[in-house]
Amino acid sequence: AQSVSQHNHHVILSEAASLELGCNYSYGGTVNLFWYVQYPGQHLQLLLKYFSGDPLVKGIKGFEAEFIKSKFSFNLRKPSVQWSDTAEYFCAVLDTGRRALTFGSGTRLQVQP
Amino acid sequence: DTGVSQDPRHKITKRGQNVTFRCDPISEHNRLYWYRQTLGQGPEFLTYFQNEAQLEKSRLLSDRFSAERPKGSFSTLEIQRTEQGDSAMYLCASSFSTTSSGRETQYFGPGTRLLVL
């Protein structure tokens, strides 16, 4: 069965600091990977996705993620965070047979002004 | 707003009562998904529909849970004889895909928060 591990449960950064959130997955089929973000009081929104091709994918609001097949990782990065990036971030892998997303437990990011 | 909508947004019920939630997907999306999210966890898959057909159900979906999508548009999720362990956020998502391969993106609604007393 597939699984997703997010190592950082709670991250606190100052504005302008660089961000990297870890995500490791376990899945035996074709990999489709996602990062979703949930801002306070809002619903889950897609940040970026990887299906195939260039392993470095760019998403909204300056976020990017790198797919490293050999490490089964899909880490999220942003060079300079803003207070408005305060949110919970979820990594997910799609089971292409069952059409089910498997999510990690999430990382709560708190950016201090 | 043309995103996924869910109703109600909040539901408080007593143990043993039945509850029903509704989800309206993004227009023309042929796939609809239900997930459940508890505090401190990521969403967990419950079931999905392609058009009106329910094609996959998780082991999390006990006999007390039933989902329908009768006309391939909106969907309902019913929980019978609710238990305190059913307290969670119930999320609906939708997507559009014409193939059996990946390359589809699921878009989520705001969720229905259920509290069973």
XYZ file of C-alpha atoms in Angstrom, chain B residues 37-113:
77
model
C -10.001 14.306 7.777
C -9.483 14.122 11.530
C -7.533 16.576 13.611
C -3.810 16.494 12.987
C -4.070 14.142 10.026
C -4.226 14.432 6.283
C -7.419 13.546 4.426
C -8.196 9.834 4.046
C -9.902 8.471 0.960
C -13.419 7.068 1.394
C -14.893 6.534 -2.062
C -15.101 7.838 -5.603
C -17.579 8.043 -8.459
C -17.094 8.235 -12.163
C -20.295 9.797 -13.405
C -22.990 7.950 -11.440
C -21.009 4.749 -10.862
C -19.320 4.202 -7.525
C -16.048 2.563 -8.571
C -13.996 2.367 -5.419
C -14.681 2.173 -1.697
C -12.182 2.293 1.137
C -12.243 -0.122 4.052
C -12.902 3.005 6.121
C -16.371 3.125 4.600
C -18.279 0.903 7.001
C -21.791 -0.411 6.396
C -23.171 2.646 8.174
C -21.859 4.870 5.392
C -23.482 5.157 2.001
C -22.742 7.486 -0.861
C -24.706 8.175 -4.001
C -24.370 10.220 -7.136
C -27.674 9.467 -8.829
C -27.456 11.652 -11.913
C -23.727 11.986 -12.182
C -23.790 15.513 -10.821
C -24.126 16.170 -7.081
C -23.408 13.500 -4.500
C -24.673 12.696 -1.014
C -22.887 10.944 1.821
C -25.095 9.480 4.531
C -23.948 8.192 7.879
C -26.445 6.072 9.768
C -26.427 5.546 13.524
C -23.609 8.018 14.025
C -20.893 7.290 16.557
C -18.560 9.682 18.319
C -15.718 8.285 16.231
C -17.419 9.654 13.126
C -16.605 13.198 14.234
C -14.378 14.587 11.509
C -14.238 16.905 8.527
C -15.802 15.302 5.458
C -14.253 16.582 2.264
C -15.490 16.321 -1.270
C -13.305 16.700 -4.341
C -13.897 16.542 -8.065
C -11.831 16.107 -11.212
C -12.151 15.665 -14.927
C -10.484 12.823 -16.754
C -11.086 11.039 -20.021
C -8.547 8.275 -19.516
C -7.783 5.608 -16.971
C -4.273 6.934 -16.497
C -3.185 9.582 -14.007
C -2.701 13.216 -14.917
C -5.813 14.377 -13.184
C -6.075 16.931 -10.420
C -8.586 16.736 -7.624
C -10.083 20.022 -6.459
C -11.450 20.144 -2.953
C -14.477 21.745 -1.399
C -14.605 23.489 1.981
C -15.767 20.388 3.813
C -18.523 19.561 6.281
C -17.408 19.448 9.886
